[in-house]
GROMACS .gro file of C-alpha atoms in nm:
model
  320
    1UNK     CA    1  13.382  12.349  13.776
    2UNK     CA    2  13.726  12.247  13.939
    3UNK     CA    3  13.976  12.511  14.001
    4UNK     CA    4  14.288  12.514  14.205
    5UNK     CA    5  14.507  12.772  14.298
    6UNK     CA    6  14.888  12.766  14.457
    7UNK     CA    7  14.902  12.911  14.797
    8UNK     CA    8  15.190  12.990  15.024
    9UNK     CA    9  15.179  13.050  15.427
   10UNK     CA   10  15.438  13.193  15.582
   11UNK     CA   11  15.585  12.965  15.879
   12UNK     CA   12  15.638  13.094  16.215
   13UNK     CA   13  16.028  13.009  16.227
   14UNK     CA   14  16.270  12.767  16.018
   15UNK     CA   15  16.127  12.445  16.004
   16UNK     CA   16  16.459  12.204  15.972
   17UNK     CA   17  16.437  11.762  15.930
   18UNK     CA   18  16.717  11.607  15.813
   19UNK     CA   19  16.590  11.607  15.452
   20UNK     CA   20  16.621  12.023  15.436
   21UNK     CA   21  16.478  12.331  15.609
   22UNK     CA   22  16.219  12.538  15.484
   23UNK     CA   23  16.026  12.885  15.563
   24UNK     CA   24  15.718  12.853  15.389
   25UNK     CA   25  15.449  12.586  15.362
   26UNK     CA   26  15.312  12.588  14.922
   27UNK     CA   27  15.007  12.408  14.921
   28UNK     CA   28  14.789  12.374  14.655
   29UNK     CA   29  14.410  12.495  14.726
   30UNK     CA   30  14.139  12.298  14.516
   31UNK     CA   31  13.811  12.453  14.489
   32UNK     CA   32  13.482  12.254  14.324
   33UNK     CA   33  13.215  12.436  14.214
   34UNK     CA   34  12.818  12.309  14.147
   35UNK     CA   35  12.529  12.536  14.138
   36UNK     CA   36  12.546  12.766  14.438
   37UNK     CA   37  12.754  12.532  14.649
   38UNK     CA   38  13.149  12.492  14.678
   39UNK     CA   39  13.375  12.266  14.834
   40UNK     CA   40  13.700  12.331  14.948
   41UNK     CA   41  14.053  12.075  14.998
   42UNK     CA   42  14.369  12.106  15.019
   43UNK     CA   43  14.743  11.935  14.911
   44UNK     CA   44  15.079  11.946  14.933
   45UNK     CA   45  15.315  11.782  14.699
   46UNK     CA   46  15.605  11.612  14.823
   47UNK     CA   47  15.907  11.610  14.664
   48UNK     CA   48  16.021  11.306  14.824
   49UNK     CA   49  15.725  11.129  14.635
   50UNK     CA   50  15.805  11.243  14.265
   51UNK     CA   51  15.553  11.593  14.347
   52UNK     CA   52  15.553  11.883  14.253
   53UNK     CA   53  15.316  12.207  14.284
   54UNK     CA   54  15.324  12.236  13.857
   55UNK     CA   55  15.277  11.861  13.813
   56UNK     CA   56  15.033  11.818  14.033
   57UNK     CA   57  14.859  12.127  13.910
   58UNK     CA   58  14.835  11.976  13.624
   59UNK     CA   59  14.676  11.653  13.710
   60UNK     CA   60  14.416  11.836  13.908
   61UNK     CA   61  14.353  12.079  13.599
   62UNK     CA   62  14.303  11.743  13.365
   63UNK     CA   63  13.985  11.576  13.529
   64UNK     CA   64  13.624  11.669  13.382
   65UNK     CA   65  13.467  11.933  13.582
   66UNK     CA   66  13.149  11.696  13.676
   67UNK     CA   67  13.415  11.398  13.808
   68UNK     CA   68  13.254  11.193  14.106
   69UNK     CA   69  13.440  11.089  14.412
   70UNK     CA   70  13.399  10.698  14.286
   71UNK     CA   71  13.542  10.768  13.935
   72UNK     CA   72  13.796  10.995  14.106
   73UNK     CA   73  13.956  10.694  14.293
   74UNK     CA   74  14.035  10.551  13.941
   75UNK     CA   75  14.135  10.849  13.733
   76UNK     CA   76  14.431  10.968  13.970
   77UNK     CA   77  14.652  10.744  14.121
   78UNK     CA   78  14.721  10.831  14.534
   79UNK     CA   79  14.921  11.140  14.619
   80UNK     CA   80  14.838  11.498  14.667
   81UNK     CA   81  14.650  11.583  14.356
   82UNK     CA   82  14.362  11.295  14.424
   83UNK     CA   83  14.333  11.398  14.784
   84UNK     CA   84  14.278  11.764  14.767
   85UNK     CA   85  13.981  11.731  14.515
   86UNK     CA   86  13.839  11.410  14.743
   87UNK     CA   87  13.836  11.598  15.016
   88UNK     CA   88  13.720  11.924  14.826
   89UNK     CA   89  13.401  11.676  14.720
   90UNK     CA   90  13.328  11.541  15.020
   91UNK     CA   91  13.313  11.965  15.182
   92UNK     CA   92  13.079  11.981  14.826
   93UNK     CA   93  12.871  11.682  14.932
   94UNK     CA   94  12.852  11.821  15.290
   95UNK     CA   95  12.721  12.174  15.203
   96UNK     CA   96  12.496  12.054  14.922
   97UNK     CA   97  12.299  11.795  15.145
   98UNK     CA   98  12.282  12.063  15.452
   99UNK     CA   99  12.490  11.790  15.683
  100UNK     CA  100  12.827  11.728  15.825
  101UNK     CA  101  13.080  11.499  15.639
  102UNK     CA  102  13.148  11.278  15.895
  103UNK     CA  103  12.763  11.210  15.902
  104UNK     CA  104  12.738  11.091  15.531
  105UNK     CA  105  13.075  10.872  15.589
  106UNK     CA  106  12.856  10.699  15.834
  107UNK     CA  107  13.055  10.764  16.076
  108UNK     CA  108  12.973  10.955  16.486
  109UNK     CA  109  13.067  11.284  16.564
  110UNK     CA  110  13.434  11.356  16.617
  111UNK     CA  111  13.588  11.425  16.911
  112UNK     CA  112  13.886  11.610  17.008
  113UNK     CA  113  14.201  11.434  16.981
  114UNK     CA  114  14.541  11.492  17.143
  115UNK     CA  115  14.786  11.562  16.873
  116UNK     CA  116  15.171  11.561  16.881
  117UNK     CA  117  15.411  11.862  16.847
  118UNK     CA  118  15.671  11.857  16.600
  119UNK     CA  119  15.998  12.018  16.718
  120UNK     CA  120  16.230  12.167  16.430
  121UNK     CA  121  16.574  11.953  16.403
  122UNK     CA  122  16.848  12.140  16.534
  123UNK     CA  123  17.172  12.132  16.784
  124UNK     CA  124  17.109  11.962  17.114
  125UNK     CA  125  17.111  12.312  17.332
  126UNK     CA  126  16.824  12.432  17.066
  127UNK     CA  127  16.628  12.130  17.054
  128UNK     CA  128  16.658  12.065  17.471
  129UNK     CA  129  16.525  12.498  17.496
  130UNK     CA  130  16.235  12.402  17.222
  131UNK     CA  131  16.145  12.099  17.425
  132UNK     CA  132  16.116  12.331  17.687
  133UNK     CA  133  15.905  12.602  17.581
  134UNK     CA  134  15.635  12.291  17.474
  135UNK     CA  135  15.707  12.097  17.807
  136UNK     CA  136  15.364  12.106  17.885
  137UNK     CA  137  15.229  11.964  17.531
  138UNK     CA  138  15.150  11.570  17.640
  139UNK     CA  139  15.345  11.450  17.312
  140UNK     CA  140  15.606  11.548  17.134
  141UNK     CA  141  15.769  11.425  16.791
  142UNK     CA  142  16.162  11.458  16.730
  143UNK     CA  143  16.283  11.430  16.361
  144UNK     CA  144  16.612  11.252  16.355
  145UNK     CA  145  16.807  11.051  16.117
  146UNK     CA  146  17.103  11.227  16.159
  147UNK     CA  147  17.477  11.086  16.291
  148UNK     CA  148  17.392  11.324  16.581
  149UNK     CA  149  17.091  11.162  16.691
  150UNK     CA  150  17.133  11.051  17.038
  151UNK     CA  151  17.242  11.403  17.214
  152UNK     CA  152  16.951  11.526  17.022
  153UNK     CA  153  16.716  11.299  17.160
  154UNK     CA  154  16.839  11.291  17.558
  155UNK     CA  155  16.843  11.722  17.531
  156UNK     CA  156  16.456  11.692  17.414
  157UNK     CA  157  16.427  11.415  17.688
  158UNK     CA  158  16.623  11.649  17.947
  159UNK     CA  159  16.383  11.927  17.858
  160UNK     CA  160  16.056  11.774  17.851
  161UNK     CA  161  16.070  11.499  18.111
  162UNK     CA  162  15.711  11.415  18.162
  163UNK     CA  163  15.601  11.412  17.737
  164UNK     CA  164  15.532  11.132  17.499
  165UNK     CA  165  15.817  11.137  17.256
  166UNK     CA  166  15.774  11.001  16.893
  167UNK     CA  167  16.089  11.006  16.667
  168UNK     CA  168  16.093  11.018  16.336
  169UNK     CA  169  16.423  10.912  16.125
  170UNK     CA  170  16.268  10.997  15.775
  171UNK     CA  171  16.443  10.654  15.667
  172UNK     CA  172  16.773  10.800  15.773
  173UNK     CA  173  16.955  10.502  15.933
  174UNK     CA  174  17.037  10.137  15.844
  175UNK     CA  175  16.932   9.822  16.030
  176UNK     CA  176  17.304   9.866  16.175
  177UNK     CA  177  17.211  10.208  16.371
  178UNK     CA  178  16.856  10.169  16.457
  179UNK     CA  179  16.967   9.795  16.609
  180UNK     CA  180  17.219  10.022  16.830
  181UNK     CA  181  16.979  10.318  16.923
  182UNK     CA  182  16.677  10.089  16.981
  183UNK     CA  183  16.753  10.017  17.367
  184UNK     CA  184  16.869  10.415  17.412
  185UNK     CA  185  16.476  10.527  17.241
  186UNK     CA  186  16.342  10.246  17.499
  187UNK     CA  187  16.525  10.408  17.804
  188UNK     CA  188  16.426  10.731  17.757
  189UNK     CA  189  16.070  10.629  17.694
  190UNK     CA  190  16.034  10.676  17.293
  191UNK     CA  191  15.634  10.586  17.229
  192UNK     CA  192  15.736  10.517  16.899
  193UNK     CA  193  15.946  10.528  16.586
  194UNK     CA  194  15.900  10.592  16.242
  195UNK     CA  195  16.011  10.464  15.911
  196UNK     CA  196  16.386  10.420  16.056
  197UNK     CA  197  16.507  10.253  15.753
  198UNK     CA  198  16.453  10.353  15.368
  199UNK     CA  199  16.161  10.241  15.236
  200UNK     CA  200  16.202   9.952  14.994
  201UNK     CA  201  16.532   9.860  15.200
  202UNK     CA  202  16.332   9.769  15.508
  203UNK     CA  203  16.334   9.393  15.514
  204UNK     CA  204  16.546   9.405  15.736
  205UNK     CA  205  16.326   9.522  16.015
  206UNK     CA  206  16.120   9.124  15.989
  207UNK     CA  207  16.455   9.019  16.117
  208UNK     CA  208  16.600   9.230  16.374
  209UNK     CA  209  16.401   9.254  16.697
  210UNK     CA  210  16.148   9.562  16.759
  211UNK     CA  211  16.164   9.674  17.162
  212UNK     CA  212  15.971   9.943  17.078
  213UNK     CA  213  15.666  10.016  16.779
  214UNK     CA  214  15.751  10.061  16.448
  215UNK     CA  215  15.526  10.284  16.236
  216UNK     CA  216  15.574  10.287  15.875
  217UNK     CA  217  15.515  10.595  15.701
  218UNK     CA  218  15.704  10.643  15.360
  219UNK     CA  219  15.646  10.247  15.316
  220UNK     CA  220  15.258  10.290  15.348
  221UNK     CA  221  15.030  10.567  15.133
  222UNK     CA  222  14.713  10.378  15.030
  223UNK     CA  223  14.560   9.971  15.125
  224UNK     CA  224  14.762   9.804  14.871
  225UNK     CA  225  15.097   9.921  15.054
  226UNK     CA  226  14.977   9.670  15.336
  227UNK     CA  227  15.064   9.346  15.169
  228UNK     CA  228  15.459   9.460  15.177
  229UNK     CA  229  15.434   9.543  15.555
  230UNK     CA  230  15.351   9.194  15.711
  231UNK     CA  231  15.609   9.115  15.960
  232UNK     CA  232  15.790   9.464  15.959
  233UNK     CA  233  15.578   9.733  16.128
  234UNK     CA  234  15.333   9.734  16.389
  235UNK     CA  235  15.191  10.027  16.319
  236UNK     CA  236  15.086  10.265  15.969
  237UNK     CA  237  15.085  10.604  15.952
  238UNK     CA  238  14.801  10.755  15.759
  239UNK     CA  239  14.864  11.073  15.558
  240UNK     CA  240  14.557  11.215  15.330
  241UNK     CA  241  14.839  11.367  15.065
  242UNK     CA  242  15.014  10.983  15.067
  243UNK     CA  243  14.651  10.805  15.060
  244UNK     CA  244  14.507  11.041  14.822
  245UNK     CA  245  14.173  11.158  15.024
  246UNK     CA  246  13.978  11.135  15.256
  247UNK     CA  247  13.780  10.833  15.109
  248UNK     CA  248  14.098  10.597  15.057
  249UNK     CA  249  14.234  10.729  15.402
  250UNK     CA  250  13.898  10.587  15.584
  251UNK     CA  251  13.901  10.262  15.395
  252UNK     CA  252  14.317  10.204  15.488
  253UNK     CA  253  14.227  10.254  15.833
  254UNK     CA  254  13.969  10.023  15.864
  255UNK     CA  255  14.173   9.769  15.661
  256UNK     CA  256  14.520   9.785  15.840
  257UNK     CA  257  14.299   9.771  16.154
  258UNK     CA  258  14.164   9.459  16.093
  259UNK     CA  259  14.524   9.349  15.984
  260UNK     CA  260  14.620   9.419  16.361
  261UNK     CA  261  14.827   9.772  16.276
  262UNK     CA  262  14.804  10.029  16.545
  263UNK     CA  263  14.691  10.364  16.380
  264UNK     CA  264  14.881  10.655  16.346
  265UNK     CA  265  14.751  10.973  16.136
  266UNK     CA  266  15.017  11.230  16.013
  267UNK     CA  267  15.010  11.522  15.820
  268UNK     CA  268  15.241  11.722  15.572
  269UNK     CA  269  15.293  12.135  15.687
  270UNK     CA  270  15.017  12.268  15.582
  271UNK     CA  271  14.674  12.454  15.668
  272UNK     CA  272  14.376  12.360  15.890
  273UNK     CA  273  14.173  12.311  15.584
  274UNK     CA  274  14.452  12.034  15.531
  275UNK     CA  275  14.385  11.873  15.883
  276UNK     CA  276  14.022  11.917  15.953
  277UNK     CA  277  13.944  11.568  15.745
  278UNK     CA  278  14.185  11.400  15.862
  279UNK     CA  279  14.000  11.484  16.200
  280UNK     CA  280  13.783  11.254  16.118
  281UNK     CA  281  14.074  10.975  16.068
  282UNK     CA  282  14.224  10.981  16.366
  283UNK     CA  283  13.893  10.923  16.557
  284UNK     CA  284  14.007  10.614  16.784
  285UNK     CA  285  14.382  10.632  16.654
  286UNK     CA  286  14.651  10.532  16.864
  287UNK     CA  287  14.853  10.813  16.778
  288UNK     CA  288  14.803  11.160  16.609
  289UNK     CA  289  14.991  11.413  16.450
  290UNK     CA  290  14.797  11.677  16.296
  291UNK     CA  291  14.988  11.982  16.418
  292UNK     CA  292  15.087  12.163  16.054
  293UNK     CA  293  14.915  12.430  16.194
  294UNK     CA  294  15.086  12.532  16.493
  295UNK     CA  295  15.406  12.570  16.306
  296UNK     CA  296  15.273  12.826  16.082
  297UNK     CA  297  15.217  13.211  16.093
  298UNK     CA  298  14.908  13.219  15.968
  299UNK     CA  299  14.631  12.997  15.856
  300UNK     CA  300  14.323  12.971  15.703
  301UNK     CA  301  13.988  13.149  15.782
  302UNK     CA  302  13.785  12.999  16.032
  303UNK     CA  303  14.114  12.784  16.182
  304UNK     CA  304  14.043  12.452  16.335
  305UNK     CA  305  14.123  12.506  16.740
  306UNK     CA  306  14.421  12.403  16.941
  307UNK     CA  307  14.447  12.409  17.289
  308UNK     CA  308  14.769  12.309  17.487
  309UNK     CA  309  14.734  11.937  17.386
  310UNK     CA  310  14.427  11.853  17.166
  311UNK     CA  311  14.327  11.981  16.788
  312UNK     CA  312  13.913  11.992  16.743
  313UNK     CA  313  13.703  11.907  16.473
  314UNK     CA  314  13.642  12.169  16.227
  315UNK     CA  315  13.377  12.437  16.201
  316UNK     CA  316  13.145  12.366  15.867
  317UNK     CA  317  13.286  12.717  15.733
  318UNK     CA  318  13.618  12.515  15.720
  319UNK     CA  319  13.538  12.233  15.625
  320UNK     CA  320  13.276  11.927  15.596
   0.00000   0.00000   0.00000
């Protein structure tokens, strides 16, 4: 049996990108049932990809109740609804067999990983006080994509002198802009950037020159977004709700490896039970960036664990 259920956690303040703010995280909680075991996942449609809570609902309501993770991979396309019932299979497969996902992915044990923290966009004075307070996280990501960018990005620089920064412009500039920022991200010691032109208007960035990594995110969700990226981006970002699961997420990782990508792994705002397979991702990645829940106000039973820089693999009551 496959059920699913919309939940709603309360964030712990305004949560503002250049897209929109928000107060509340809606996730969608998918729950398979066989016998006496259940598996758990979770999703959260994205607007920005066509999504939506009812739609997706909807897809996840329309699959057989004895659907397989192989047939799965065929009967939705990526996105949010094919990734929380993946990863609610692969928690089924875990409890039914007595072992730990990451075991029957073939893959070792996961270790902690140092994730970013995202700060909330917002005037310079705000942003340089947030940067602050989280001074002694070892990264920190900056959305942008705004004609106030700069000012933004040397108060979080002036306030947090010794972090990683990432930015992300959330495809917020032209090739015009990100040419004239480039050298001010490399001078105050950007790591990276991400997705700084629209995706589908990014040719662009095969011409212009890149001092600095570029990390496609909007422009990559499962393997067959690779073949549009050659020449562009240096690195992917991997997002389970984009790739659709945990199963396509593994096998885009492996394959943009091989293509010479650095790896990122991102998340949407959601709950641990959202992160703790993508865990498991961002085993070896270059970057991570599972922090959706450190900007909430509550979370899950049985959270995953943050300390002042790393996130840890989940506890089987999560997940897996």
């Amino acid at each position: 049996m496959i059920s699913v259920t919309a939940d709603v956690f309360r964030l712990a303040e305004v949560f503002t990108i250049s897209r929109g703010s928000r107060t509340e995280a809606r996730v969608l909680t998918v729950r398979v049932r066989r016998g006496a075991h259940e598996g758990r996942g979770e999703c959260v449609p994205y607007a920005r990809y066509g999504e939506t809570i009812e739609g997706v609902q909807a897809q996840i309501e329309g699959l057989p109740a004895g659907i397989t993770r192989t047939v799965l991979q065929g009967a939705l396309p990526p996105g949010a609804a094919r990734n929380a019932v993946d990863c609610a299979l692969w928690d089924l497969e875990a409890k039914r067999a007595g072992r730990r996902a990451w075991a029957l992915a073939g893959l070792p044990a996961p270790e902690p990983l140092i994730t970013a923290y995202t700060l909330s966009l917002g005037t310079p004075a705000a942003m340089r006080a947030a940067a602050a307070r989280h001074s002694h996280r070892p990264v920190l990501k900056i959305k942008l994509g705004t004609p106030d960018d700069m000012p933004r990005l040397e108060a979080v620089r002036a306030g947090a002198p010794r972090a990683r920064i990432i930015v992300d412009a959330n495809e917020g500039w032209d090739a015009e802009i990100y040419e004239d920022l480039a050298p001010h991200l490399v001078r105050l010691g950007v790591a990276l950037v991400e997705q700084p032109l629209p995706a589908g208007a990014d040719e662009m960035l095969s011409e212009i020159a890149r001092p600095l990594p570029v990390c496609a995110d909007e422009s990559c969700h499962d393997r067959a977004s690779l073949a549009g990226l050659a020449g562009k981006y240096d690195m992917v970002n991997i997002k389970l709700d984009k790739a659709g699961g945990l199963t396509e997420a593994l096998a885009l990782r492996d394959m943009a490896h091989a293509q010479g990508y650095g790896i990122m792994v991102g998340c949407m705002v959601g709950s641990s039970l959202a992160m703790a397979p993508a865990v498991l991702v961002g085993q070896g990645a270059a970057m991570v960036d599972l922090d959706g829940p450190l900007l909430l106000a509550e979370d899950r039973e049985n959270p995953l664990h943050y300390d002042a820089g790393k996130v840890y693999p989940p506890d089987a009551a999560l997940w897996g």
